[in-house]
Short mmCIF file of C-alpha atoms and ligand atoms in Angstrom, two decimals:
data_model
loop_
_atom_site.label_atom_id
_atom_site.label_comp_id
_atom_site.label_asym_id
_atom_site.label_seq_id
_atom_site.Cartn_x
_atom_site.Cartn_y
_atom_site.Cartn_z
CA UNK A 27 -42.96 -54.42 65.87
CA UNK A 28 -46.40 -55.37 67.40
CA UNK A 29 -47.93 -59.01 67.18
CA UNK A 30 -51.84 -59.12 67.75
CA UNK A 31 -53.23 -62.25 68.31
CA UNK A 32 -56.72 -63.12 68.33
CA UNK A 33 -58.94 -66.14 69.00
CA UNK A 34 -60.13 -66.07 64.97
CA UNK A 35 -59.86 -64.39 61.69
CA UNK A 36 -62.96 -62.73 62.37
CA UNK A 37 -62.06 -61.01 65.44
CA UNK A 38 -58.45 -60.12 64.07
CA UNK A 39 -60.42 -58.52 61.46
CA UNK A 40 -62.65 -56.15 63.10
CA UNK A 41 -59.46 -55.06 64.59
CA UNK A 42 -57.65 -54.63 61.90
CA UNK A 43 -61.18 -52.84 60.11
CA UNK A 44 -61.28 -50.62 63.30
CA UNK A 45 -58.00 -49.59 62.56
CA UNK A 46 -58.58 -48.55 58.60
CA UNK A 47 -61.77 -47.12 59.72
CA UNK A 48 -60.00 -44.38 62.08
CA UNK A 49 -57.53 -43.53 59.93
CA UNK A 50 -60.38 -42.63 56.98
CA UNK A 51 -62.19 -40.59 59.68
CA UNK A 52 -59.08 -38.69 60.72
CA UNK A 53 -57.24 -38.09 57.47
CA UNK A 54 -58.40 -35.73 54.86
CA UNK A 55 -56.92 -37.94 52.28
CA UNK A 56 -55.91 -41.00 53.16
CA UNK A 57 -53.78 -43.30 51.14
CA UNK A 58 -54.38 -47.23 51.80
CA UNK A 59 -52.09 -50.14 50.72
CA UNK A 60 -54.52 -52.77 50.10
CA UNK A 61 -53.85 -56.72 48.76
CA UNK A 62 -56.08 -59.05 47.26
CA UNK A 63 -56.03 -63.19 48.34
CA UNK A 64 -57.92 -64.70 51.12
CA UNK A 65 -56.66 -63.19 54.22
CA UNK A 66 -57.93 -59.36 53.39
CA UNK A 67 -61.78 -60.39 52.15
CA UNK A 68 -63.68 -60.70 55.70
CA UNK A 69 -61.54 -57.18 55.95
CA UNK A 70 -63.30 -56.09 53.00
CA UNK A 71 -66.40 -57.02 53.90
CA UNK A 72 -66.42 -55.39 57.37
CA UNK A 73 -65.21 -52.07 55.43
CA UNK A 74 -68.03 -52.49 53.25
CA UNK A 75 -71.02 -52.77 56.58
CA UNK A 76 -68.86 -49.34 57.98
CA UNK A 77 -69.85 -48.05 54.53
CA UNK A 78 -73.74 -48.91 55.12
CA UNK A 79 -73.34 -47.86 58.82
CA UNK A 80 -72.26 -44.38 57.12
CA UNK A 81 -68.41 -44.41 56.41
CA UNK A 82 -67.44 -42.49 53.46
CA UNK A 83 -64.27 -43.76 51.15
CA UNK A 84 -64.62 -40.51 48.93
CA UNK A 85 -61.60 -39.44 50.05
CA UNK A 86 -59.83 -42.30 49.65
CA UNK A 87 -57.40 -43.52 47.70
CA UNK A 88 -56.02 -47.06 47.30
CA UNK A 89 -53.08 -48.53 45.62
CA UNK A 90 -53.49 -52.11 44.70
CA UNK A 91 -49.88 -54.13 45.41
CA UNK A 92 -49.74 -56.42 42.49
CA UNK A 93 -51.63 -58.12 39.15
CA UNK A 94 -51.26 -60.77 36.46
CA UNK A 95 -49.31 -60.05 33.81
CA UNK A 96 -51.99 -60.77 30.93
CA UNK A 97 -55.19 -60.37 32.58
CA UNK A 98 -57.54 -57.95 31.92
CA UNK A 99 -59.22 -56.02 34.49
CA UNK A 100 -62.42 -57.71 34.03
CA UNK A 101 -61.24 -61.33 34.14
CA UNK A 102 -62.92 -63.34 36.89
CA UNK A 103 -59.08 -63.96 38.48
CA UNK A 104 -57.55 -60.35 38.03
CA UNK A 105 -56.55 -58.56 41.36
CA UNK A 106 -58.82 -55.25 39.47
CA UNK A 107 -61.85 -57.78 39.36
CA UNK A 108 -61.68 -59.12 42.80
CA UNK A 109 -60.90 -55.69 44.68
CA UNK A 110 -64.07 -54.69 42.40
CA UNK A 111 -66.35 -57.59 43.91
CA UNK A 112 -65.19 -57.03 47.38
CA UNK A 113 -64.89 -53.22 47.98
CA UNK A 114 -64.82 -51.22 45.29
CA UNK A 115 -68.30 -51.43 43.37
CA UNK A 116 -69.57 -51.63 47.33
CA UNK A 117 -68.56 -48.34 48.99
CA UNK A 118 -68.54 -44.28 47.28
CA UNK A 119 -64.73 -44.56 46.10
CA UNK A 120 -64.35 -43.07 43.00
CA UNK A 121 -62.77 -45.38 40.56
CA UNK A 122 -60.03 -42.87 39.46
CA UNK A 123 -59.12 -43.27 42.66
CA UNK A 124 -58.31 -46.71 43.03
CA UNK A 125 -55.07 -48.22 41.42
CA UNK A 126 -54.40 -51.75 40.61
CA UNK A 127 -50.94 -52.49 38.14
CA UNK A 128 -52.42 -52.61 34.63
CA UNK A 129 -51.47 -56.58 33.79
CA UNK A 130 -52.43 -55.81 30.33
CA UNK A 131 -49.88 -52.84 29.32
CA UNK A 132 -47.71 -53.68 26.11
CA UNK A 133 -44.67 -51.97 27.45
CA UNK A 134 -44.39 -53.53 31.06
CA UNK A 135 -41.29 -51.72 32.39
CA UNK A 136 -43.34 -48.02 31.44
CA UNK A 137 -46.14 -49.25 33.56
CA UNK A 138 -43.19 -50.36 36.32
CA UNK A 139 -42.67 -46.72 35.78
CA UNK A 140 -45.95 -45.59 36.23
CA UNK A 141 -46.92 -47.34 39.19
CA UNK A 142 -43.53 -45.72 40.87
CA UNK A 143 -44.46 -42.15 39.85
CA UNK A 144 -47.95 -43.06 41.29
CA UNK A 145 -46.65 -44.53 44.99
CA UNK A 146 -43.91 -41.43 44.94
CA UNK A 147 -47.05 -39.22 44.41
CA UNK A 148 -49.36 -40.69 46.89
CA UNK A 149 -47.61 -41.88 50.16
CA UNK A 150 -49.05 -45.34 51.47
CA UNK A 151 -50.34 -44.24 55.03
CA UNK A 152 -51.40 -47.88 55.92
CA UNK A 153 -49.92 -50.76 54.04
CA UNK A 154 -52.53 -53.94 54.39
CA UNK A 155 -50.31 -57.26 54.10
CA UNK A 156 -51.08 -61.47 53.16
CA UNK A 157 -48.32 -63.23 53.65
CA UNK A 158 -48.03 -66.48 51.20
CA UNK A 159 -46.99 -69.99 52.74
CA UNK A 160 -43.08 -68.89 51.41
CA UNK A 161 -42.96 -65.85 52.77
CA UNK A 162 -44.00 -63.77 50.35
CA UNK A 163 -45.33 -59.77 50.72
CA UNK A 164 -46.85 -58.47 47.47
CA UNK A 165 -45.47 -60.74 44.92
CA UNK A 166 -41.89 -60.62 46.38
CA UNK A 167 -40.77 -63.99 45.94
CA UNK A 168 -38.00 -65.87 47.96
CA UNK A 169 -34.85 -65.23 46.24
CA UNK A 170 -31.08 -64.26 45.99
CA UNK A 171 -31.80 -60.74 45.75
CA UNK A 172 -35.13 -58.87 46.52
CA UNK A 173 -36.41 -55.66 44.00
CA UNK A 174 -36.59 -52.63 45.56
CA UNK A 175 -39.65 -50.95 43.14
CA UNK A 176 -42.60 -52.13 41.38
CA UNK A 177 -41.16 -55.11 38.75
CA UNK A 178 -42.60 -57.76 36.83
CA UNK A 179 -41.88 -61.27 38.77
CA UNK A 180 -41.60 -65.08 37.38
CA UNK A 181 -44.11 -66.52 39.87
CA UNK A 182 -42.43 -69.75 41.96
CA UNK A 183 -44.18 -73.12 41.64
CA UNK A 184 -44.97 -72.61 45.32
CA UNK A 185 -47.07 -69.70 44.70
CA UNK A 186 -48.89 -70.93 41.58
CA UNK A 187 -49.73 -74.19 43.12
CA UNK A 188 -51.34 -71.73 46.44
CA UNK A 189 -53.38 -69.72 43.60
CA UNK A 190 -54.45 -72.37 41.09
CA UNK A 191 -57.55 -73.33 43.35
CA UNK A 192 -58.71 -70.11 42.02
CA UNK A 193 -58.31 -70.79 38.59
CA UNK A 194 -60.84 -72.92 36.71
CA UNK A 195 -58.10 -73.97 34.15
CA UNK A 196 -55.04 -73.71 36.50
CA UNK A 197 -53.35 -73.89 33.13
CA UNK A 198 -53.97 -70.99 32.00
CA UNK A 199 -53.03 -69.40 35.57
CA UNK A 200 -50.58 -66.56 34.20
CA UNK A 201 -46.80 -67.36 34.88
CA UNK A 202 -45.62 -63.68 35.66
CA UNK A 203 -47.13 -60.43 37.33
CA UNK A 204 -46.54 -57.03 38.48
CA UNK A 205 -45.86 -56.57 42.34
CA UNK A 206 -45.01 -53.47 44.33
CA UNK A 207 -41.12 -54.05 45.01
CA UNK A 208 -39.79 -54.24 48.79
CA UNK A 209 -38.78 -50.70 49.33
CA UNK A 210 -41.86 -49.24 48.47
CA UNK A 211 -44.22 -51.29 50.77
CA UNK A 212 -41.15 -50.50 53.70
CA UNK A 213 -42.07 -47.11 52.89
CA UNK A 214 -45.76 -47.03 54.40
CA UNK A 215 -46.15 -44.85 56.89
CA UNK A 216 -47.78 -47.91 58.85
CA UNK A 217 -48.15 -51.50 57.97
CA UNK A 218 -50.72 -54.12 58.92
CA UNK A 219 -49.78 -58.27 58.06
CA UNK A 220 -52.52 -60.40 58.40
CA UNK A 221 -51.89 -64.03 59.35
CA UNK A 222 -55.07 -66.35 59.61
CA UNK A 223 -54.74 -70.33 59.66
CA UNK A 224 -52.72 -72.83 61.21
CA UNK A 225 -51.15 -73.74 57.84
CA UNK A 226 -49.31 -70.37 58.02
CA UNK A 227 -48.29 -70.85 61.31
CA UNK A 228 -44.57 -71.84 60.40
CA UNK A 229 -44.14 -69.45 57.58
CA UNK A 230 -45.18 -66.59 60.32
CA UNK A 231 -42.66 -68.09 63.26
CA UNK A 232 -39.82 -67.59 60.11
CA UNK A 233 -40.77 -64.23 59.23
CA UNK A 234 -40.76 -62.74 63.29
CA UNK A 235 -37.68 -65.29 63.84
CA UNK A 236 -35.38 -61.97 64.70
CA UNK A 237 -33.50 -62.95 61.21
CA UNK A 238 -33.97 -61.03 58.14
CA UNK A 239 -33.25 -63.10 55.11
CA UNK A 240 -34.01 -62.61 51.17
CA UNK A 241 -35.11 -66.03 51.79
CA UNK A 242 -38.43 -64.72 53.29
CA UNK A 243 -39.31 -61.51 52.06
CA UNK A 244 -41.60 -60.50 54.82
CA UNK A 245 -38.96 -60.84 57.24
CA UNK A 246 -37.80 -57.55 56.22
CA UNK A 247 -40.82 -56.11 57.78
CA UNK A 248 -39.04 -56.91 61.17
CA UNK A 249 -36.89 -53.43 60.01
CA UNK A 250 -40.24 -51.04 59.55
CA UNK A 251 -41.04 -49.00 62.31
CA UNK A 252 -44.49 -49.44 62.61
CA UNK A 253 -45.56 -53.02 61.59
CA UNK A 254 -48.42 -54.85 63.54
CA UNK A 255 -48.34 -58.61 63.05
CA UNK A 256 -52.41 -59.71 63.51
CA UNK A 257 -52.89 -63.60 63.78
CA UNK A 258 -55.14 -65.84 64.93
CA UNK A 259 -55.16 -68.54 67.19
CA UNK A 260 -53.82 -71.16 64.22
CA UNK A 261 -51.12 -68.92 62.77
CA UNK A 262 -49.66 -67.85 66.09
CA UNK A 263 -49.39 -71.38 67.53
CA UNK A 264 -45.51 -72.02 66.40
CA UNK A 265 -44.72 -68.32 68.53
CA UNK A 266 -42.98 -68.39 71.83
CA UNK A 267 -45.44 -64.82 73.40
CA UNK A 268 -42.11 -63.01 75.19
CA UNK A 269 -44.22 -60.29 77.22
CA UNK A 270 -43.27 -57.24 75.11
CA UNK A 271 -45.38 -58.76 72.14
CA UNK A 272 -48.47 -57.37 74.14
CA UNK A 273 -50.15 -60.47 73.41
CA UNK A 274 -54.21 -59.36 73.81
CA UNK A 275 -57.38 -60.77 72.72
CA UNK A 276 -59.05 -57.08 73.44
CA UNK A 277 -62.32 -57.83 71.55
CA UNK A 278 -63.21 -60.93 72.56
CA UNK A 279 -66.33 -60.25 74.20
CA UNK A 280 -67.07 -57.53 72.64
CA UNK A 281 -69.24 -59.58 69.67
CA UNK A 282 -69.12 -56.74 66.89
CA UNK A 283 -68.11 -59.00 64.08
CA UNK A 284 -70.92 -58.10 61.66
C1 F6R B 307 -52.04 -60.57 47.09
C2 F6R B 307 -50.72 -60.63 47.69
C3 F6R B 307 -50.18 -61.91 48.25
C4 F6R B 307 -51.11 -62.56 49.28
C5 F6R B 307 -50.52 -63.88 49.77
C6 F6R B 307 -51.42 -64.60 50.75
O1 F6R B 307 -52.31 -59.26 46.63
O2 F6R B 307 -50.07 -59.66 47.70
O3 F6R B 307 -48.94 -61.65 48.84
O4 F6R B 307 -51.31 -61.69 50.34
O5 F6R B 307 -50.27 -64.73 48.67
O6 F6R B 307 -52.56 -65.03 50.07
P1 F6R B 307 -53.82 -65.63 50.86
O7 F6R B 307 -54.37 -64.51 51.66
O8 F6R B 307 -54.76 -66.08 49.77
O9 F6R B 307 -53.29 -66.74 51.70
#
């Protein structure tokens, strides 16, 4: 496990865009785990100025960790709308190769299904994490027992309160989705959390506590071999830095935040 810290969210994010940008230059076909929320869309946006600096995504294929049950793909809120406004429609990917759970499928458990056959077909070579303020990777929710595969979830009243800002009506915020289960985001060949905000600073210091606990689902990620932890200054602040975290503000100076 590596933790990154950085002064702010925009430095941890031309990291973390560095990063994604060397593995699309050195694979041929490069899978990437990508999530929607907050945390990932400075990440997008620095992916997108690569693209206009000359970085090609038509090789690339992404697989979206979780939707709304009941939303379309073009409704303002769905995860298939937003990864559309942020990367997508801006770089040369070519939409049949770019997968986002289909929130809209009649039979829910066959699309389960599907989205299993897809991840067991395409390996995730990076894995791009949020974390939510309970813990929550994908749309794993604290509970008893965690899913292994791709599953529709009851959303907690934590997590809809988090996501009704983005809902005009956060009435009509759907009550369910489909999210990526546990197992298959362990199985990236390399994951990436991003942390950004001093109101996630205590939900971070539980996840990296040295405890795994179905109680916060991204402690698991404590277990992957090749997990980098990027904060910021806010969400790091509950951390004790032991040396061996390799604690490093390497692009401070640097300015190439575009
Ligand atoms: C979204 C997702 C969620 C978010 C998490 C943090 O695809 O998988 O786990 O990463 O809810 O959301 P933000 O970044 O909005 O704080």
């Amino acid at each position: 496990m590596k933790i990154r810290v950085f002064p702010t969210a925009e430095l941890a994010t031309v990291y973390v865009a560095a990063l994604v940008e060397s593995l699309i230059t050195r694979e041929p076909h490069p899978v990437l785990g990508l999530a929607t929320g907050a945390t990932p869309v400075l990440l997008y946006r620095q992916l997108v100025a690569f693209h206009r600096q000359g970085l090609s995504f038509a090789h690339v294929t992404t697989i979206n960790l979780d939707e709304y049950v009941g939303l379309a793909p073009d409704h303002p809120q769905s995860y298939r709308r937003f990864m559309e406004e942020h990367l997508f429609r801006h770089v040369d990917i070519p939409p049949t190769q770019t997968h986002v759970p289909n929130g809209m499928a009649a039979d829910l458990a066959a699309e389960c299904a599907r989205y299993d056959a897809l991840l067991a077909a395409h390996p995730i070579d990076l894995q791009i994490l949020g974390i939510g303020h309970n813990g929550h990777i994908g749309f794993n929710e604290p509970e008893g027992a965690l899913k292994t595969r791709t599953h529709v979830v009851t959303l907690t009243a934590e997590t809809l309160r988090a996501n009704a800002r983005y809902f005009p009506d956060p009435g009509a915020m759907p009550r369910q989705a489909i999210t990526m289960g546990l197992e298959s985001i362990l199985q990236a060949k390399a994951i990436i959390l991003m942390a950004f905000g001093a109101d996630k600073a205590q939900i971070v210091q539980a996840a990296l506590s040295g405890e795994v606990s179905t109680a916060v689902p991204a402690s698991f990620l404590q277990m992957h071999p090749n997990v980098t932890f990027v904060l910021d200054a806010g969400a790091c602040q509950l951390l004790t830095p032991p040396e061996h975290w390799g604690v490093s503000f390497p692009l401070l100076e640097q300015g190439q935040f575009t």
